[in-house]
Amino acid sequence: MSSVHELDANDPLRHFQEQFERPHGLIYLDGNSLGMLPKRARERVQHVVTQEWGQQLIRGWTDAGWIELPRRVGDKIGRLIGAPAASTVCADSTSINLFKVVSAALALRPDRRSILSTADNFPTDLYMAEGATQMLGKGHRLVHVDAHAIVNTLDADTAVVMLTHVNYKTGERYDMADISRAAHSAGALIIWDLAHSAGAFPLDIAACDVDFAVGCGYKYLNGGPGAPAFLYVAKRHQAQFEQPLSGWMGHAHPFAFAAQYAPAAGIDRYLCGTPPVISMSALDASLDLMLEADIGALRAKSVALTQLFIQSVEIRCAGFGLELATPRDARKRGSQVSFRHEHGYAIMQALIAAGVIGDFRAPDIIRFGFAPLYNTFADADTAATRLADILRSGAWQAYAKTARRTVT
Ligand SMILES: Cc1ncc(COP(=O)(O)O)c(C=O)c1O
């Protein structure tokens, strides 16, 4: 078996590491929550602030192309998720975009009343779907089922299936093609949340005939804290529905300043207000970097990193009560590894103090995200060693009774 140093030396993506700001001595395994800073995103923000905002001022909307950013960035994300041009826009947050697409999907299935999702879906997805159904006031209901029972629960009342492709806690990746096909066979529509998929591995949402998709810009897409999100609508649905957040940026002619709303013809009607130019520019620059990578190589490295980490942790931490929550079968996992432990919060705090950043999801999950553009095999190996040290020494006990931080 190759040593971790050999694996790093032979990594076809190794030249991407120097493209990121790496805090000295830190092992960062939280790119599934907030991606690292690409140097070119920092340079781009500097340029946007000093040259475009600073010098061009209002002219920047046209001269620096700010007004085109939602489409331009959307198309770049589209290339990563297998969407044709003009079917993805960058806008708002994932939560807001979910509201738009849930409303659209329900309107396209007017005779059906149920939305199928999973109780362990990311909470905002469930909250937004509930909010949309309450606002519609037409007796829709959100039904929670186990992800593996979705296909058998579909019936003539299912309007839409709304799932997160990679479970944010366990890292389990669901079969997009199979579930989308089953939803369509039952006459329902499918919405995928790609928050933990986009930028982590190749996706082909057009081939899977996906109806709607949303996802975050700040995780594997490295767009920065609070980066704008994205939204995909299959071309066949774009003109079928006027989404309820009918802001002026979704108007056919925003600068006609008409008193009446008239939606833009295509995907633009899913925009709402003025784009956040600085943060969208950072995401734009980060995407340019990501699009230089061979996405197949990205997936191969992600599988190898997660495999190595699982093996190393299971060997070195045996007997300390960690239970693997992520599927062992690489085909069924995203780019993260999670373990359960009753003292997970304290263990993660001790690990962070030891220079390895992952995160904790209540009640008992410690998560490690592997971003193949900047994580190394040495990162995975050292993180497993430090985790074992903490368990063996009991260093985590110092954190067992401390108040939990707001963001875990
Ligand atoms: C699956 C999933 N969906 C949505 C979100 C968050 O959405 P928003 O950007 O609206 O906060 C997250 C955040 O971690 C997530 O994991």
Coordinates of C-alpha atoms and ligand atoms in Angstrom, one line a residue:
M1 CA 0.0 0.0 0.0
S2 CA 1.2 3.5 -0.9
S3 CA 2.2 5.8 2.0
V4 CA 0.2 9.0 2.4
H5 CA 3.2 11.0 1.1
E6 CA 3.2 8.9 -2.1
L7 CA -0.5 9.4 -2.5
D8 CA -0.1 13.1 -2.2
A9 CA 2.9 13.2 -4.5
N10 CA 0.9 11.3 -7.2
D11 CA -2.3 13.3 -6.8
P12 CA -3.2 14.8 -10.2
L13 CA -5.0 17.6 -8.4
R14 CA -2.1 18.6 -6.1
H15 CA -1.3 21.8 -7.9
F16 CA -4.7 23.2 -6.7
Q17 CA -3.6 23.3 -3.1
E18 CA -1.5 26.4 -3.5
Q19 CA -4.5 28.2 -5.0
F20 CA -6.1 28.3 -1.5
E21 CA -5.3 30.3 1.6
R22 CA -4.2 27.6 4.1
P23 CA -3.9 28.9 7.7
H24 CA -0.5 27.7 8.9
G25 CA -0.6 24.3 10.6
L26 CA -4.3 23.9 10.3
I27 CA -6.1 20.8 9.0
Y28 CA -9.4 21.9 7.6
L29 CA -12.0 19.2 7.1
D30 CA -15.1 21.5 7.1
G31 CA -15.4 22.4 3.4
N32 CA -18.8 20.8 3.4
S33 CA -19.9 23.7 5.7
L34 CA -17.7 26.6 4.5
G35 CA -15.1 26.1 1.8
M36 CA -11.6 27.5 2.1
L37 CA -10.7 30.9 0.5
P38 CA -9.3 30.6 -3.1
K39 CA -6.6 33.2 -3.5
R40 CA -8.3 34.4 -6.7
A41 CA -11.6 35.0 -4.9
R42 CA -9.7 37.3 -2.5
E43 CA -8.1 39.1 -5.5
R44 CA -11.4 39.4 -7.3
V45 CA -13.1 40.9 -4.2
Q46 CA -10.3 43.3 -3.9
H47 CA -10.7 44.3 -7.5
V48 CA -14.5 44.6 -7.3
V49 CA -14.3 46.8 -4.2
T50 CA -11.4 49.0 -5.2
Q51 CA -11.7 49.3 -9.0
E52 CA -15.3 48.5 -9.8
W53 CA -17.2 49.9 -6.8
G54 CA -14.5 52.4 -6.0
Q55 CA -14.0 53.8 -9.4
Q56 CA -16.8 52.8 -11.7
L57 CA -19.5 53.2 -9.2
I58 CA -23.0 52.8 -10.8
R59 CA -21.4 52.3 -14.2
G60 CA -20.2 48.9 -12.9
W61 CA -23.7 47.4 -13.4
T62 CA -23.1 47.5 -17.2
D63 CA -19.3 48.1 -17.7
A64 CA -18.2 45.5 -15.2
G65 CA -21.1 43.2 -16.0
W66 CA -22.6 43.1 -12.6
I67 CA -26.1 42.8 -14.0
E68 CA -25.2 39.6 -15.8
L69 CA -23.7 37.9 -12.7
P70 CA -26.7 35.8 -11.7
R71 CA -26.8 34.2 -15.2
R72 CA -23.1 34.0 -15.7
V73 CA -22.4 32.4 -12.3
G74 CA -25.5 30.2 -12.8
D75 CA -24.2 28.8 -16.0
K76 CA -20.9 28.0 -14.4
I77 CA -22.6 26.1 -11.7
G78 CA -24.8 24.5 -14.4
R79 CA -21.6 23.1 -16.0
L80 CA -20.7 21.4 -12.6
I81 CA -24.1 19.9 -12.1
G82 CA -24.8 18.8 -15.7
A83 CA -27.4 21.4 -16.5
P84 CA -27.7 23.0 -19.9
A85 CA -27.0 26.7 -20.3
A86 CA -29.8 29.1 -19.3
S87 CA -31.4 26.7 -16.8
T88 CA -29.5 27.7 -13.6
V89 CA -29.2 31.1 -11.9
C90 CA -27.3 32.3 -8.9
A91 CA -29.5 34.1 -6.4
D92 CA -30.7 34.5 -2.8
S93 CA -30.2 31.7 -0.3
T94 CA -30.9 28.0 -0.7
S95 CA -33.9 28.5 1.7
I96 CA -35.4 31.2 -0.5
N97 CA -34.8 29.3 -3.6
L98 CA -36.5 26.3 -2.1
F99 CA -39.6 28.4 -1.5
K100 CA -39.6 29.4 -5.2
V101 CA -39.3 25.8 -6.5
V102 CA -41.6 24.2 -4.0
S103 CA -44.3 26.8 -5.0
A104 CA -43.6 26.1 -8.7
A105 CA -43.8 22.3 -8.3
L106 CA -47.1 22.5 -6.3
A107 CA -48.6 24.7 -9.0
L108 CA -47.6 22.3 -11.7
R109 CA -49.4 19.5 -10.0
P110 CA -52.6 21.2 -8.9
D111 CA -54.6 18.1 -8.3
R112 CA -52.2 16.6 -5.8
R113 CA -51.6 17.5 -2.2
S114 CA -48.5 15.9 -0.7
I115 CA -44.8 16.7 -0.6
L116 CA -42.6 13.7 0.3
S117 CA -39.4 14.4 2.2
T118 CA -37.4 12.8 5.0
A119 CA -37.5 13.8 8.6
D120 CA -33.7 13.9 8.6
N121 CA -33.6 16.3 5.6
F122 CA -31.8 19.6 6.4
P123 CA -34.3 21.5 8.6
T124 CA -34.5 24.6 6.4
D125 CA -35.8 22.5 3.5
L126 CA -38.6 21.2 5.7
Y127 CA -39.4 24.6 7.2
M128 CA -39.6 26.3 3.8
A129 CA -41.8 23.6 2.4
E130 CA -44.1 23.9 5.4
G131 CA -44.2 27.7 5.0
A132 CA -45.0 27.4 1.4
T133 CA -47.9 24.9 2.0
Q134 CA -49.3 27.1 4.8
M135 CA -49.2 30.2 2.6
L136 CA -50.9 28.4 -0.3
G137 CA -53.7 27.4 2.1
K138 CA -54.9 24.6 -0.2
G139 CA -54.5 21.7 2.2
H140 CA -51.1 20.6 1.1
R141 CA -49.1 18.5 3.5
L142 CA -45.5 17.6 4.1
V143 CA -45.0 13.9 4.6
H144 CA -41.8 12.6 6.3
V145 CA -40.7 9.2 5.2
D146 CA -37.4 7.3 5.5
A147 CA -35.2 8.0 2.4
H148 CA -35.2 4.3 1.6
A149 CA -39.0 4.2 1.7
I150 CA -39.6 7.1 -0.7
V151 CA -40.1 5.0 -3.8
N152 CA -42.7 2.8 -2.1
T153 CA -44.6 5.7 -0.6
L154 CA -45.3 7.5 -3.8
D155 CA -48.9 7.6 -4.7
A156 CA -51.5 9.5 -6.8
D157 CA -51.5 12.3 -4.3
T158 CA -47.8 12.9 -4.3
A159 CA -47.2 16.3 -6.0
V160 CA -43.5 16.5 -5.3
V161 CA -40.5 14.7 -3.8
M162 CA -38.1 17.0 -2.1
L163 CA -34.7 15.4 -1.1
T164 CA -31.2 16.4 -0.2
H165 CA -28.9 14.4 -2.5
V166 CA -26.3 13.8 0.2
N167 CA -27.6 13.6 3.7
Y168 CA -26.0 16.4 5.7
K169 CA -25.5 14.3 8.8
T170 CA -24.5 10.9 7.6
G171 CA -23.0 11.8 4.2
E172 CA -25.2 9.1 2.5
R173 CA -25.8 9.8 -1.1
Y174 CA -29.1 8.8 -2.6
D175 CA -29.6 7.5 -6.1
M176 CA -30.7 10.5 -8.1
A177 CA -31.5 8.6 -11.3
D178 CA -33.6 5.9 -9.6
I179 CA -35.6 8.2 -7.3
S180 CA -36.2 10.8 -10.0
R181 CA -37.5 8.1 -12.3
A182 CA -39.7 6.7 -9.7
A183 CA -41.2 10.1 -8.9
H184 CA -41.9 10.7 -12.5
S185 CA -43.5 7.3 -13.0
A186 CA -45.9 8.2 -10.2
G187 CA -46.7 11.5 -11.9
A188 CA -44.8 13.6 -9.3
L189 CA -42.1 16.1 -9.7
I190 CA -38.6 16.0 -8.1
I191 CA -36.6 18.7 -6.3
W192 CA -33.0 17.9 -5.3
D193 CA -31.1 20.0 -2.8
L194 CA -27.5 19.7 -4.0
A195 CA -25.9 21.6 -1.1
H196 CA -23.5 18.8 -0.4
S197 CA -23.1 17.6 -4.0
A198 CA -22.3 20.6 -6.2
G199 CA -18.5 20.9 -6.6
A200 CA -17.9 17.7 -4.6
F201 CA -18.4 15.2 -7.5
P202 CA -19.8 15.0 -11.0
L203 CA -23.6 15.3 -11.4
D204 CA -25.8 15.0 -14.5
I205 CA -29.1 16.4 -13.5
A206 CA -30.2 16.8 -17.1
A207 CA -29.7 13.1 -17.8
C208 CA -31.6 12.3 -14.6
D209 CA -34.5 14.4 -15.9
V210 CA -34.5 16.4 -12.7
D211 CA -37.3 19.0 -12.5
F212 CA -35.8 21.5 -10.0
A213 CA -32.6 21.8 -8.0
V214 CA -31.1 24.2 -5.4
G215 CA -27.9 24.4 -3.5
C216 CA -25.4 26.5 -1.6
G217 CA -22.5 28.6 -2.9
Y218 CA -20.4 28.5 0.3
K219 CA -19.7 24.8 0.7
Y220 CA -17.8 22.8 -1.9
L221 CA -18.2 25.8 -4.3
N222 CA -15.9 27.9 -2.0
G223 CA -17.9 31.1 -2.5
G224 CA -17.3 32.4 1.0
P225 CA -19.5 32.8 4.1
G226 CA -23.1 33.5 3.2
A227 CA -22.3 33.3 -0.6
P228 CA -25.4 33.4 -2.8
A229 CA -27.1 30.1 -3.7
F230 CA -28.3 28.6 -6.9
L231 CA -31.5 27.3 -8.5
Y232 CA -32.1 25.1 -11.5
V233 CA -35.4 24.7 -13.3
A234 CA -35.7 22.3 -16.2
K235 CA -36.4 24.2 -19.4
R236 CA -39.7 22.4 -19.9
H237 CA -41.0 24.1 -16.7
Q238 CA -39.5 27.5 -16.9
A239 CA -42.3 29.3 -18.6
Q240 CA -45.1 27.3 -16.8
F241 CA -45.1 29.1 -13.6
E242 CA -44.6 32.6 -12.1
Q243 CA -42.8 32.1 -8.8
P244 CA -44.3 34.1 -5.9
L245 CA -41.3 36.2 -5.1
S246 CA -42.0 38.4 -8.1
G247 CA -39.2 41.0 -7.7
W248 CA -38.1 43.4 -10.4
M249 CA -35.0 41.3 -11.3
G250 CA -37.3 38.6 -12.5
H251 CA -39.3 41.0 -14.6
A252 CA -39.2 40.8 -18.4
H253 CA -38.0 44.4 -18.6
P254 CA -36.8 45.6 -15.2
F255 CA -35.7 49.0 -16.5
A256 CA -39.0 49.7 -18.1
F257 CA -40.2 50.3 -14.5
A258 CA -43.7 49.2 -15.4
A259 CA -46.4 49.1 -12.7
Q260 CA -47.5 45.6 -13.6
Y261 CA -45.3 42.5 -13.1
A262 CA -44.5 40.6 -16.3
P263 CA -42.2 37.7 -15.8
A264 CA -39.0 37.2 -17.9
A265 CA -39.3 34.5 -20.4
G266 CA -36.9 31.9 -19.1
I267 CA -34.9 31.1 -16.0
D268 CA -34.6 34.9 -15.2
R269 CA -38.1 34.9 -13.8
Y270 CA -36.7 32.9 -10.8
L271 CA -34.6 36.0 -9.8
C272 CA -36.0 38.4 -7.3
G273 CA -34.0 41.4 -6.1
T274 CA -30.6 43.0 -6.8
P275 CA -27.7 40.5 -6.7
P276 CA -25.1 40.8 -3.9
V277 CA -22.3 41.8 -6.3
I278 CA -19.3 41.4 -4.0
S279 CA -20.1 38.0 -2.8
M280 CA -21.3 36.8 -6.1
S281 CA -18.1 37.9 -7.7
A282 CA -16.1 35.9 -5.1
L283 CA -18.2 32.9 -6.0
D284 CA -17.6 33.6 -9.7
A285 CA -13.8 33.6 -9.2
S286 CA -14.0 30.4 -7.1
L287 CA -16.0 28.6 -9.8
D288 CA -13.4 29.5 -12.5
L289 CA -10.8 27.7 -10.4
M290 CA -13.1 24.7 -9.9
L291 CA -13.9 24.5 -13.5
E292 CA -10.2 24.0 -14.3
A293 CA -10.3 20.7 -12.4
D294 CA -11.1 17.4 -13.9
I295 CA -14.3 16.6 -12.0
G296 CA -13.8 12.8 -12.5
A297 CA -10.4 13.2 -10.8
L298 CA -12.1 15.1 -8.1
R299 CA -14.5 12.2 -7.4
A300 CA -11.7 9.6 -7.5
K301 CA -9.7 11.6 -4.9
S302 CA -12.7 12.2 -2.8
V303 CA -13.4 8.4 -2.7
A304 CA -9.7 7.7 -1.9
L305 CA -9.6 10.4 0.9
T306 CA -12.8 9.3 2.6
Q307 CA -11.7 5.6 2.3
L308 CA -8.4 6.3 3.9
F309 CA -9.9 8.3 6.7
I310 CA -12.5 5.7 7.5
Q311 CA -9.8 3.0 7.6
S312 CA -7.4 5.1 9.7
V313 CA -10.0 6.1 12.2
E314 CA -11.4 2.6 12.6
I315 CA -7.9 1.1 13.2
R316 CA -6.5 3.9 15.4
C317 CA -9.7 4.7 17.4
A318 CA -10.9 1.1 17.9
G319 CA -12.5 0.6 21.3
F320 CA -13.4 4.2 22.0
G321 CA -17.1 4.1 21.0
L322 CA -17.0 5.7 17.6
E323 CA -19.6 4.3 15.2
L324 CA -19.3 5.0 11.5
A325 CA -22.5 6.8 10.3
T326 CA -21.4 7.1 6.6
P327 CA -21.9 4.2 4.1
R328 CA -18.9 2.0 3.6
D329 CA -19.8 1.6 0.0
A330 CA -18.2 4.6 -1.7
R331 CA -20.9 4.7 -4.4
K332 CA -23.4 5.5 -1.6
R333 CA -21.5 8.4 0.0
G334 CA -20.8 12.0 -0.8
S335 CA -17.5 13.7 0.2
Q336 CA -17.8 13.5 3.9
V337 CA -17.3 11.0 6.7
S338 CA -19.4 11.1 9.9
F339 CA -19.1 9.2 13.1
R340 CA -21.5 8.9 16.0
H341 CA -20.3 9.3 19.6
E342 CA -22.3 10.2 22.7
H343 CA -19.6 12.8 23.5
G344 CA -19.3 14.0 20.0
Y345 CA -19.5 17.7 20.8
A346 CA -16.7 17.6 23.3
I347 CA -14.5 15.4 21.1
M348 CA -14.9 17.8 18.2
Q349 CA -14.0 20.8 20.4
A350 CA -10.9 19.0 21.6
L351 CA -10.0 18.2 18.0
I352 CA -10.4 21.8 16.9
A353 CA -8.2 22.8 19.8
A354 CA -5.6 20.3 18.4
G355 CA -5.7 22.0 15.0
V356 CA -8.2 19.8 13.1
I357 CA -11.4 21.5 12.1
G358 CA -14.5 19.4 11.5
D359 CA -17.9 20.0 13.0
F360 CA -20.7 18.6 15.1
R361 CA -24.3 18.0 14.3
A362 CA -26.6 17.2 17.2
P363 CA -27.3 14.9 18.9
D364 CA -24.1 12.9 18.3
I365 CA -22.5 13.3 14.9
I366 CA -19.0 14.5 14.2
R367 CA -18.5 15.3 10.6
F368 CA -15.4 15.6 8.4
G369 CA -15.8 17.1 4.9
F370 CA -13.1 16.3 2.3
A371 CA -12.7 18.8 -0.4
P372 CA -10.4 17.2 -3.0
L373 CA -9.1 20.5 -4.4
Y374 CA -7.3 21.4 -1.2
N375 CA -7.4 18.4 1.2
T376 CA -4.5 16.0 1.2
F377 CA -4.0 12.4 2.1
A378 CA -1.7 13.7 4.9
D379 CA -4.6 15.8 6.2
A380 CA -6.8 12.7 6.5
D381 CA -4.0 10.6 8.1
T382 CA -3.0 13.3 10.6
A383 CA -6.7 14.0 11.5
A384 CA -7.2 10.3 12.3
T385 CA -4.0 10.3 14.5
R386 CA -5.1 13.4 16.4
L387 CA -8.6 12.0 16.9
A388 CA -7.1 8.8 18.4
D389 CA -4.8 10.9 20.7
I390 CA -7.8 12.8 22.0
L391 CA -9.8 9.7 22.7
R392 CA -6.8 7.9 24.3
S393 CA -5.8 10.8 26.5
G394 CA -9.3 11.8 27.4
A395 CA -8.5 15.4 26.4
W396 CA -12.1 15.8 25.3
Q397 CA -13.4 15.6 28.9
A398 CA -12.3 19.2 29.4
Y399 CA -15.0 20.2 27.0
A400 CA -17.8 17.9 28.2
K401 CA -19.4 20.5 30.5
T402 CA -18.6 23.7 28.7
A403 CA -21.5 25.7 27.2
R404 CA -22.0 24.9 23.5
R405 CA -20.9 27.5 21.0
T406 CA -23.7 29.1 18.9
V407 CA -22.4 27.5 15.7
T408 CA -21.3 23.9 16.2
Ligands
LIG1 C1 -28.8 20.5 2.7 C2 -28.8 21.9 3.1 N1 -29.7 22.8 2.5 C3 -29.7 24.1 2.8 C4 -28.8 24.6 3.7 C5 -28.8 26.1 4.1 O1 -29.5 26.9 3.3 P1 -29.3 28.5 3.4 O2 -28.2 28.9 2.5 O3 -30.6 29.0 3.0 O4 -28.9 28.8 4.8 C6 -27.8 23.8 4.2 C7 -26.8 24.4 5.2 O5 -25.9 23.8 5.7 C8 -27.8 22.4 3.9 O6 -26.9 21.6 4.4

